[in-house]
Structures are given as structure tokens and as C-alpha cells.
Amino acid sequence: MSRRRFVARGVPGGYRIWDNHGRRFWGDLYELCPDDLLTELNGRKDPARVSELLRRYRALKR
């Protein structure tokens, strides 16, 4: 099994998505762990689904 490209890392205030290939954080700070988003990013990477999940997790922050 290969290493996953995107993983959630706990940071002060919540979670950030870490890109193992780019070796940098990707996206916003999330209060809750974005499991659905990570699954999509490491799987099919459907742009419409990723956009939908990003909107959903941003709405949870408000």
C-alpha cells in the first residue's frame, strides 16, 4: 500500500491538510477533521465533489 498524498494534521485551533508530495499545507484551517475531503483527495479527485466538500467545510466554520 502506498503512502497517502493528503493527510490531516492537528494544529492549534483545529486541523490542516498536509500535502506529502508538495511538503506544505493545503487549504484552510478546519475545526473538525475533514475526513470526507481527505478520502476524495486521496481517491478519485473529482473536481466537482472536492469543490462541494470545500464549501461544506467552510460553512461549518461560520
Coordinates of C-alpha atoms in Angstrom, one line a residue:
M1 CA 0.0 0.0 0.0
S2 CA 1.4 3.4 -1.0
R3 CA 1.5 6.4 1.3
R4 CA -1.4 8.8 1.1
R5 CA -0.7 12.1 -0.5
F6 CA -3.0 14.2 1.7
V7 CA -3.3 13.7 5.5
A8 CA -4.9 15.7 8.3
R9 CA -2.6 17.1 10.8
G10 CA -3.7 18.6 14.1
V11 CA -2.6 22.2 14.6
P12 CA -3.5 24.7 17.3
G13 CA -7.2 25.5 16.7
G14 CA -8.1 22.5 14.6
Y15 CA -6.8 20.6 11.5
R16 CA -4.9 21.4 8.4
I17 CA -4.4 19.2 5.3
W18 CA -0.8 18.3 4.7
D19 CA 0.4 17.5 1.1
N20 CA 3.1 14.9 1.4
H21 CA 4.3 15.3 -2.2
G22 CA 4.4 19.1 -2.1
R23 CA 5.5 19.2 1.6
R24 CA 3.2 22.0 2.5
F25 CA -0.2 22.7 3.9
W26 CA -3.1 22.7 1.5
G27 CA -6.4 24.5 2.0
D28 CA -7.9 26.2 5.1
L29 CA -7.8 25.6 8.8
Y30 CA -10.7 23.3 9.8
E31 CA -12.2 23.0 13.2
L32 CA -13.4 19.4 12.6
C33 CA -11.3 16.7 10.8
P34 CA -12.3 16.8 7.1
D35 CA -12.5 13.0 6.6
D36 CA -14.7 13.1 3.5
L37 CA -12.5 15.7 1.8
L38 CA -9.3 13.6 2.5
T39 CA -11.0 10.5 1.1
E40 CA -11.9 12.3 -2.1
L41 CA -8.4 13.9 -2.4
N42 CA -6.7 10.6 -2.0
G43 CA -9.2 8.8 -4.2
R44 CA -11.0 9.9 -7.3
K45 CA -10.2 13.6 -7.1
D46 CA -13.5 14.6 -8.8
P47 CA -13.2 18.5 -9.0
A48 CA -17.0 19.0 -8.5
R49 CA -17.0 16.8 -5.4
V50 CA -13.9 18.5 -4.0
S51 CA -15.5 21.9 -4.5
E52 CA -18.7 20.8 -2.8
L53 CA -16.8 19.4 0.2
L54 CA -14.7 22.6 0.5
R55 CA -17.9 24.7 0.5
R56 CA -19.4 22.4 3.2
Y57 CA -16.4 22.6 5.5
R58 CA -16.1 26.4 5.0
A59 CA -19.8 26.8 6.0
L60 CA -19.1 24.8 9.2
K61 CA -16.6 27.4 10.3
R62 CA -19.2 30.2 10.3

